[in-house]
Coordinates of C-alpha atoms in Angstrom, one line a residue:
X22 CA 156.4 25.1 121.5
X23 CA 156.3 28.9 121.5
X24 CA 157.2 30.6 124.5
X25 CA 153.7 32.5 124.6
X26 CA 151.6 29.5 124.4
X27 CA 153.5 28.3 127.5
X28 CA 152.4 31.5 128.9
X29 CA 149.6 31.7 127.8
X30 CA 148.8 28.4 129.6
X31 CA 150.4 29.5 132.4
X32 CA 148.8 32.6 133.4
X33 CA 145.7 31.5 134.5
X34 CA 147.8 29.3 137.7
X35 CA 149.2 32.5 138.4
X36 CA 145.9 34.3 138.4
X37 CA 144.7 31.3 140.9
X38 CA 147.9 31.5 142.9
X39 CA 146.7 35.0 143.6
X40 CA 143.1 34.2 144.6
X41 CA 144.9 31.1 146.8
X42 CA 147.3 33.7 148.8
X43 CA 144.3 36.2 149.4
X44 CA 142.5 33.5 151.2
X45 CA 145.8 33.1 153.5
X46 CA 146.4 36.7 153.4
X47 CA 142.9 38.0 154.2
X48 CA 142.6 35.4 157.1
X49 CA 141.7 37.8 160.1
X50 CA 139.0 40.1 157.5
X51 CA 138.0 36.6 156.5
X52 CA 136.8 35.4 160.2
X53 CA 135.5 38.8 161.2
X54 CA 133.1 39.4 158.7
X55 CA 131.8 35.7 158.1
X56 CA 133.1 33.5 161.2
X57 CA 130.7 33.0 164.2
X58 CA 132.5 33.7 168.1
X59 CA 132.6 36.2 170.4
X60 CA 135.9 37.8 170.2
X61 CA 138.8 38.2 167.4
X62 CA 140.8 35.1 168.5
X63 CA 137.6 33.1 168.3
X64 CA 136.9 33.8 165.1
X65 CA 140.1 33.2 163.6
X66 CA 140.2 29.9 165.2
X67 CA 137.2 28.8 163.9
X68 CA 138.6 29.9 160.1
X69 CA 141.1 28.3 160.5
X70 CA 139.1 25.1 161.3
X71 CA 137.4 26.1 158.2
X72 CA 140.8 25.1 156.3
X73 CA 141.0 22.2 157.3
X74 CA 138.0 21.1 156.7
X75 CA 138.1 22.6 153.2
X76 CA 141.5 20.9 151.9
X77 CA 139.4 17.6 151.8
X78 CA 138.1 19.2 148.4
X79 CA 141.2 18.8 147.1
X80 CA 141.5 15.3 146.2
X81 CA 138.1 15.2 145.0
X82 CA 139.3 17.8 142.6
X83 CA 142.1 15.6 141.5
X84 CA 140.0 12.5 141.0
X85 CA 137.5 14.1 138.1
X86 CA 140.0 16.7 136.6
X87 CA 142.7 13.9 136.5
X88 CA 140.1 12.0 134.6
X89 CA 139.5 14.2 132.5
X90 CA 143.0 15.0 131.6
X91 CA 143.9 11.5 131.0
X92 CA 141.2 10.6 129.0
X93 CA 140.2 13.7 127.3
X94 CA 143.3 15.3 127.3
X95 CA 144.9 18.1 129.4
X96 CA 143.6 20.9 127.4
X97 CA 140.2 20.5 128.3
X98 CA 140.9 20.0 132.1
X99 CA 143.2 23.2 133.2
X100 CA 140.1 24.8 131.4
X101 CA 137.4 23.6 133.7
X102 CA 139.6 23.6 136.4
X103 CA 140.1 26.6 135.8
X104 CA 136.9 27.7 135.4
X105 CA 136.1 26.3 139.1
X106 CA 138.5 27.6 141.1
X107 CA 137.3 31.1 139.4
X108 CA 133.7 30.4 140.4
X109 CA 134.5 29.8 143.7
X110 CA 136.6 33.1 144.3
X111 CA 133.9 34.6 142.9
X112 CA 131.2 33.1 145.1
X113 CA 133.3 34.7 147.9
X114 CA 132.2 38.1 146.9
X115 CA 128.2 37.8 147.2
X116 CA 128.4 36.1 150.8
X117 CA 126.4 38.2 153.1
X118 CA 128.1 39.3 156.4
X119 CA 127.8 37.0 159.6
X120 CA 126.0 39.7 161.2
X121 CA 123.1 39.7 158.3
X122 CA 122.9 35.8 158.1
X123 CA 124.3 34.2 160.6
X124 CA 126.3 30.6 160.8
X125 CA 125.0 30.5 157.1
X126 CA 127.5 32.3 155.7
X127 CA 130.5 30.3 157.3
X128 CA 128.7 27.4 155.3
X129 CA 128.8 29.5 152.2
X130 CA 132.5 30.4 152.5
X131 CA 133.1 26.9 153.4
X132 CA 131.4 25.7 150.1
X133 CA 133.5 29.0 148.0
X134 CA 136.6 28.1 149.2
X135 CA 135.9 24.0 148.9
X136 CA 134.6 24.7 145.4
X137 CA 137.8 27.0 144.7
X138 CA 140.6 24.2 145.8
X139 CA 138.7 21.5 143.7
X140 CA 139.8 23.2 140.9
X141 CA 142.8 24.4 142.4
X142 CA 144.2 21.0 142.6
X143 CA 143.5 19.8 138.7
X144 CA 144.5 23.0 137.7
X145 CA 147.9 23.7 139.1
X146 CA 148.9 19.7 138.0
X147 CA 147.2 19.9 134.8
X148 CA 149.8 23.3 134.2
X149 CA 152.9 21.3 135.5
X150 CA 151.9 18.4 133.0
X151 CA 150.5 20.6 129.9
X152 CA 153.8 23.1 130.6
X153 CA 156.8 19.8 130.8
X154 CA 154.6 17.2 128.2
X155 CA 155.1 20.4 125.7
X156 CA 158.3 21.2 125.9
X157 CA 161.5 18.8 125.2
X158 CA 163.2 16.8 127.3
X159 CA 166.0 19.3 127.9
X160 CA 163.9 21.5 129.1
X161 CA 161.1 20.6 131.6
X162 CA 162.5 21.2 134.4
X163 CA 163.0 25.0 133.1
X164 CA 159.1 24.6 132.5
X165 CA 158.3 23.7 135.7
X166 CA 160.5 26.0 137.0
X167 CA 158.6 28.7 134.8
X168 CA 155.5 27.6 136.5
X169 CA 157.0 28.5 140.1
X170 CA 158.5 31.4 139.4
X171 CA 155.2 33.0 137.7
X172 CA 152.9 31.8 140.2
X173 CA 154.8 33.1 143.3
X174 CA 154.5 36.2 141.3
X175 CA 150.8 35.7 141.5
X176 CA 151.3 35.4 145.4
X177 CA 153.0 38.7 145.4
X178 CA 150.5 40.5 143.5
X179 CA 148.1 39.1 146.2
X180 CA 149.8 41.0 148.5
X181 CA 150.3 44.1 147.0
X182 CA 146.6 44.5 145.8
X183 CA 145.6 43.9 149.5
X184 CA 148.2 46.8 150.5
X185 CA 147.1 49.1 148.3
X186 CA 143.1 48.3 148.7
X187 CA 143.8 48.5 152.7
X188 CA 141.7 51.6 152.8
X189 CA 138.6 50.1 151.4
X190 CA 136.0 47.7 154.4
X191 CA 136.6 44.2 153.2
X192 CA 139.1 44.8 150.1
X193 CA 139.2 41.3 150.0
X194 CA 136.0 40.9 148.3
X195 CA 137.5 43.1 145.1
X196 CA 140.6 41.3 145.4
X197 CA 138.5 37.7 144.7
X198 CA 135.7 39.2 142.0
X199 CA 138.8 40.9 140.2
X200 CA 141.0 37.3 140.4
X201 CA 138.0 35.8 139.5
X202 CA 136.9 37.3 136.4
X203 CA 140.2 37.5 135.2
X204 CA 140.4 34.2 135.8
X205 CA 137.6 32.8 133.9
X206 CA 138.4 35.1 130.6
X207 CA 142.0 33.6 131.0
X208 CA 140.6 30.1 131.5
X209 CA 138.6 30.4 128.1
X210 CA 141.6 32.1 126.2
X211 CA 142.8 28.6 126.9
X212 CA 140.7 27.6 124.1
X213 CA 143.3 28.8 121.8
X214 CA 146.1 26.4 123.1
X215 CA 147.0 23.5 121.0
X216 CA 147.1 19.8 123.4
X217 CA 150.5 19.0 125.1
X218 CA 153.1 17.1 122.4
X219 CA 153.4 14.5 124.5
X220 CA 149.7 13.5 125.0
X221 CA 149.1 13.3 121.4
X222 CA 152.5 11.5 120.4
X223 CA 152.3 9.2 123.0
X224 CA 151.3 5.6 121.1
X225 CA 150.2 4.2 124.5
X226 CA 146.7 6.0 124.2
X227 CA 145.0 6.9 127.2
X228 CA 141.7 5.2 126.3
X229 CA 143.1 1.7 127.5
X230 CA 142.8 3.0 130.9
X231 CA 139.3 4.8 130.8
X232 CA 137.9 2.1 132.5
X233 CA 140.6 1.9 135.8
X234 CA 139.2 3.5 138.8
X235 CA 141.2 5.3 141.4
X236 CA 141.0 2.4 143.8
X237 CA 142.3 0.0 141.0
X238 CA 145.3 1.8 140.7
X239 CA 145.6 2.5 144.7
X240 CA 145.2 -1.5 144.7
X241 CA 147.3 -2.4 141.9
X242 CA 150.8 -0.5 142.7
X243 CA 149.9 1.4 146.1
X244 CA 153.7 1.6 146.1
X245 CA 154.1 4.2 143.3
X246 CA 151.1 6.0 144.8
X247 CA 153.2 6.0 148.4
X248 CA 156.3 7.3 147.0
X249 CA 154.2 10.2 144.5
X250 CA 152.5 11.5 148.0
X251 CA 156.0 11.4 150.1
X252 CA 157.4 13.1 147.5
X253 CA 154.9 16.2 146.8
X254 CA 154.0 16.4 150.3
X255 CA 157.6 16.9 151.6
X256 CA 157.2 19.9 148.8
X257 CA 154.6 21.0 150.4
X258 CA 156.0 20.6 153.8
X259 CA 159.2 22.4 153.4
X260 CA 157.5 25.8 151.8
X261 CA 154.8 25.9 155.0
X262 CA 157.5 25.4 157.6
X263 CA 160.5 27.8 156.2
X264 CA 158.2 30.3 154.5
X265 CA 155.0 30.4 156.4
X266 CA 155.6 29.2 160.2
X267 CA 159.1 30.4 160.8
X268 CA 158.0 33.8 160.2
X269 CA 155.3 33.4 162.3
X270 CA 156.8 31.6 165.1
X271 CA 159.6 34.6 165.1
X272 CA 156.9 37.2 165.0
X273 CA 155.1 35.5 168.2
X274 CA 158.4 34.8 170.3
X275 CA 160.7 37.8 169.8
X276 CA 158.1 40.4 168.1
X277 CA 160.5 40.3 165.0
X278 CA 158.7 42.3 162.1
X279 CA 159.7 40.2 159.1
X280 CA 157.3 41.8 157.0
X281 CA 159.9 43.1 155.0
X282 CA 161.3 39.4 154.6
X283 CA 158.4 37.7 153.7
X284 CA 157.7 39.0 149.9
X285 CA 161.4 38.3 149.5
X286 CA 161.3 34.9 150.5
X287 CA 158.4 34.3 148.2
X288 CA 160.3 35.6 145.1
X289 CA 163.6 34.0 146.0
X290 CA 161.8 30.6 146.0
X291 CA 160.2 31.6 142.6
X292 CA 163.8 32.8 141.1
X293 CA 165.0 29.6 142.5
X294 CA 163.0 27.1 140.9
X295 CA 164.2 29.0 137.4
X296 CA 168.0 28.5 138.6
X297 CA 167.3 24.8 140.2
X298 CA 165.0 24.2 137.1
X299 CA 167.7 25.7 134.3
X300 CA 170.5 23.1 136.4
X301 CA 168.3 20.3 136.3
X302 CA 168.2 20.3 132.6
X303 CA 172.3 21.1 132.2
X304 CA 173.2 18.0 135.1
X305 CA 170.3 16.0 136.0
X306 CA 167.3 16.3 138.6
X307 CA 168.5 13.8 140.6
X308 CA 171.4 15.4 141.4
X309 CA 170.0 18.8 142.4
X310 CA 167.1 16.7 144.2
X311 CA 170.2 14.9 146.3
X312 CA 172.2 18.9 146.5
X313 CA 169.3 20.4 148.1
X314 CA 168.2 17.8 150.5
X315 CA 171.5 17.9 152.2
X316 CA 171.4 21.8 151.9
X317 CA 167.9 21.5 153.7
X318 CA 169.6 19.5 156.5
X319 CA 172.3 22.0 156.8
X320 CA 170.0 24.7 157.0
X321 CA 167.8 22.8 160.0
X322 CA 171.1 22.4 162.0
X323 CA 171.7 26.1 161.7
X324 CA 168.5 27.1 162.8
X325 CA 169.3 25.4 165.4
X326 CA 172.1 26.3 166.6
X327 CA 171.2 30.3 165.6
X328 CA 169.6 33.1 167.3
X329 CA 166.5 34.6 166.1
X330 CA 168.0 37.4 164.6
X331 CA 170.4 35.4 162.7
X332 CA 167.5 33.6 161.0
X333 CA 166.3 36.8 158.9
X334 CA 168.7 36.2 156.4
X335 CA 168.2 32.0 156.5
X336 CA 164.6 32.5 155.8
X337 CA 165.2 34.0 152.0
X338 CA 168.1 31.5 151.8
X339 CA 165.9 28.4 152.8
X340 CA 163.2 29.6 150.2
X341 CA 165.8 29.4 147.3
X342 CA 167.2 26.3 148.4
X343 CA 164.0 24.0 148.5
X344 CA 162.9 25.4 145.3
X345 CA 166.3 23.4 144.1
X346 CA 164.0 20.2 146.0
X347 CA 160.4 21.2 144.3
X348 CA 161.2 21.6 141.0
X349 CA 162.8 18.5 139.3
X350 CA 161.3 16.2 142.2
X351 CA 158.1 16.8 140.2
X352 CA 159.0 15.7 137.1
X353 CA 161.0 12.9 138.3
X354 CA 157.4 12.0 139.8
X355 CA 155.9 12.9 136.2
X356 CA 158.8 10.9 134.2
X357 CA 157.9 7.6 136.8
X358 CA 154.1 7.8 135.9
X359 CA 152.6 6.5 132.4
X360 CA 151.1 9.4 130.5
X361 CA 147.6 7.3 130.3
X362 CA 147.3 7.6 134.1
X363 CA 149.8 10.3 134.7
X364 CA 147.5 13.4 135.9
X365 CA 145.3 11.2 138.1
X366 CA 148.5 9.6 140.0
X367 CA 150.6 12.8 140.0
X368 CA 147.4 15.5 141.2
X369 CA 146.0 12.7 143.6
X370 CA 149.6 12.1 145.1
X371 CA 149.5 16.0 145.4
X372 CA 146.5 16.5 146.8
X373 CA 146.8 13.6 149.5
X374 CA 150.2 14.6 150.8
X375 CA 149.2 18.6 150.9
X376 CA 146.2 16.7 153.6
X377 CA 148.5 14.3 155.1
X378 CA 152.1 16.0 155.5
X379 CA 152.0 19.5 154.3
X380 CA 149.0 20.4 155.4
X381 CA 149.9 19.3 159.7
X382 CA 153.5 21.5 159.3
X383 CA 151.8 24.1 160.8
X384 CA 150.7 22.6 163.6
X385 CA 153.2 19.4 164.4
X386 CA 155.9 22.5 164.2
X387 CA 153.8 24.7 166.8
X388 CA 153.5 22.3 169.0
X389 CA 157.0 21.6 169.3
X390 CA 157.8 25.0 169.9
X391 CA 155.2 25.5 172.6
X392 CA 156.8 22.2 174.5
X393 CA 160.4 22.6 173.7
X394 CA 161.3 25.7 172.0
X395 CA 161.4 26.9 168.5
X396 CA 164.6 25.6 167.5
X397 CA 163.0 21.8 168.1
X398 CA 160.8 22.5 165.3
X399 CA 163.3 21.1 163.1
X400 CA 162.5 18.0 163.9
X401 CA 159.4 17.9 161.6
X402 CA 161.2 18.9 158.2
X403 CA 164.3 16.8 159.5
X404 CA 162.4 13.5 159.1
X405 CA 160.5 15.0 155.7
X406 CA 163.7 15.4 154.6
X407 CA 165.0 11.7 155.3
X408 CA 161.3 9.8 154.2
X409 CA 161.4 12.0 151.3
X410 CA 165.6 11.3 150.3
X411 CA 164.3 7.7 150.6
X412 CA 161.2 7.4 148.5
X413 CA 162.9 9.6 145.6
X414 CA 166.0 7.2 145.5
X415 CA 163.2 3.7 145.3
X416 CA 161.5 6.5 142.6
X417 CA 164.6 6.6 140.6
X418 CA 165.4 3.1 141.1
X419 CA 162.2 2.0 139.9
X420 CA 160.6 2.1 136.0
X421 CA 157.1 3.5 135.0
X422 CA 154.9 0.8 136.8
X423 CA 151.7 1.6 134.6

């Protein structure tokens, strides 16, 4: 396939990866102007309530886009996925301030951001599917790694746009029309992509299993289900403690600025999965999977045993190294699934571990640190690391169970 229809497909993710880190990004401008409370801190407290309580979107997103994509193909569903997640960014922009409508428009950005993340989740999978199912064997882990390296780009350009609009009363609200429109003209440009290779070789057609529910397959292998939401959730997991709450933790305890480090983290784990990806091809995933989880390990004990200061230059480091973990652990989860129920199994797996495992990092690792010290944090990843070494060795060991 040529190298601008995989872009082409791809640049709507990165579009969304852009409206996804404004959401994170614009966080205090986000509570103030729509969260009920009486001071800052109350505000942002109840927002971040708000995520949580949004994220449950997520597999309801995977459910009906992975439908689609397995039965109708993946084509159409990265287009009305992507189609939603650029409605709800837009939504964003119309809500009325808290001060003109009350608790009403915490329901409305509530519902934006819930309607943004349902498509979110069939959107990003559907890409990592279309992207590795149209490319050759030799090269889907590049393809994937494509996908992370573009839509950490995306992040980037989040946070630039929001730097340079800082002058401007909630610059958010351009930031999510302009994400949005762009993405809905890039969702329909979609039109012009031709369905993945794979889906239309394949000789086991996807209609067999039109009729097999979600709970069907939950009951009939739970097992593969198990190891597919391990798996992506560790993913998960790794990127919100090294990238997001180190950062944060360091900023709190010894006023460290990392600003400066953050953007570089974020494109070192986008560089990475292209080097991790381009590896994967040349030696295997598995072995790159196996190289990076015992990197990970080795990067825990010296945060450790390090001071704060010494961790500036481990944050970048980490990023590159669990992009080496990301990338070909997803298509060792795609290669394990049969193409007839593949998007369902893979997004759902996704979206349940980002609820159950990535999603808690955060807060498992903040509690830690408030009861025993930062360096303790560690022990959340640590035993990530070891459930997810185990459940992508019984993945390996195991043959398509579908």
């Amino acid at each position: 396939m040529k190298t601008k229809t995989i872009l082409l497909a791809i640049f709507n993710s990165v579009v969304q990866y852009f409206n996804y880190a404004i959401f994170s990004l614009s966080a205090l401008a986000l509570s103030n102007s729509f969260m009920p409370g009486d001071i800052a801190e109350q505000k942002l407290l109840n927002f971040f309530t708000l995520i949580i309580i949004t994220v449950l979107a997520r597999p309801i997103g995977s459910v009906i886009f992975g439908y689609i994509g397995d039965f109708f193909g993946r084509k159409p569903a990265v287009i009305f996925a992507g189609l939603t997640s650029s409605f709800g960014a837009i939504i964003v922009y119309f809500i009325p301030h808290f001060s003109e409508i009350g608790t009403f428009a915490a329901f409305l950005l509530i519902a934006a951001r819930m309607i943004f993340l349902c498509g979110l989740s069939g959107e990003i999978d559907g890409v990592r599917l279309y992207v590795s199912e149209s490319l050759s064997k030799k090269l889907q882990n590049f393809g994937n790694g494509m996908v992370t390296f573009l839509t950490q780009l995306g992040a980037l350009c989040a946070s630039i746009s929001l730097y340079l609009l800082s002058n401007y009363e909630e610059s958010f609200r351009i930031c999510f029309l302009i994400g949005g429109i762009v993405g809905i003209i890039s969702s329909l440009f979609r039109l012009l992509l031709p369905e993945s290779l794979e889906y239309v070789r394949s000789s086991d057609h996807p209609s067999q299993y039109f009729k097999i529910t979600i709970m069907q397959i939950i009951a009939g292998q739970p097992a593969l289900l198990l190891k597919t939401l391990i798996i992506a959730g560790s993913i998960g997991a790794y990127y919100q403690y090294f990238i997001i709450f180190l950062p944060s933790i360091l900023k709190i305890s010894y006023n460290l600025d990392l600003s400066q480090i953050l953007p570089i983290a974020i494109f070192s784990y986008g560089f990475g999965g292209l080097f991790w990806g381009y590896i994967s091809d040349k030696i295997g995933g598995h072995k790159v999977v196996r190289l990076n989880l015992f990197l990970i390990l080795v990067v825990l004990i010296f945060i450790f045993s390090s001071s704060a200061d010494q961790l500036k230059i481990l944050i970048p480091l980490s990023a590159f190294i669990i992009s080496g973990n990301s990338v070909p652990s997803q298509i060792i989860v795609k290669e394990s699934l049969n193409i007839g129920l593949r998007y369902r199994v893979f997004s759902l797996g996704h979206s349940l571990g980002s609820l159950l495992i990535s999603t808690p990092t955060g807060l498992i690792a903040t509690k830690l640190s408030i009861n025993y010290g930062y360096k303790f944090s560690i022990l959340y990843p640590a035993i990530i690391v070891i459930l997810s070494s185990i459940f992508i060795s019984l993945l390996l060991k195991s043959r398509k169970q579908f």
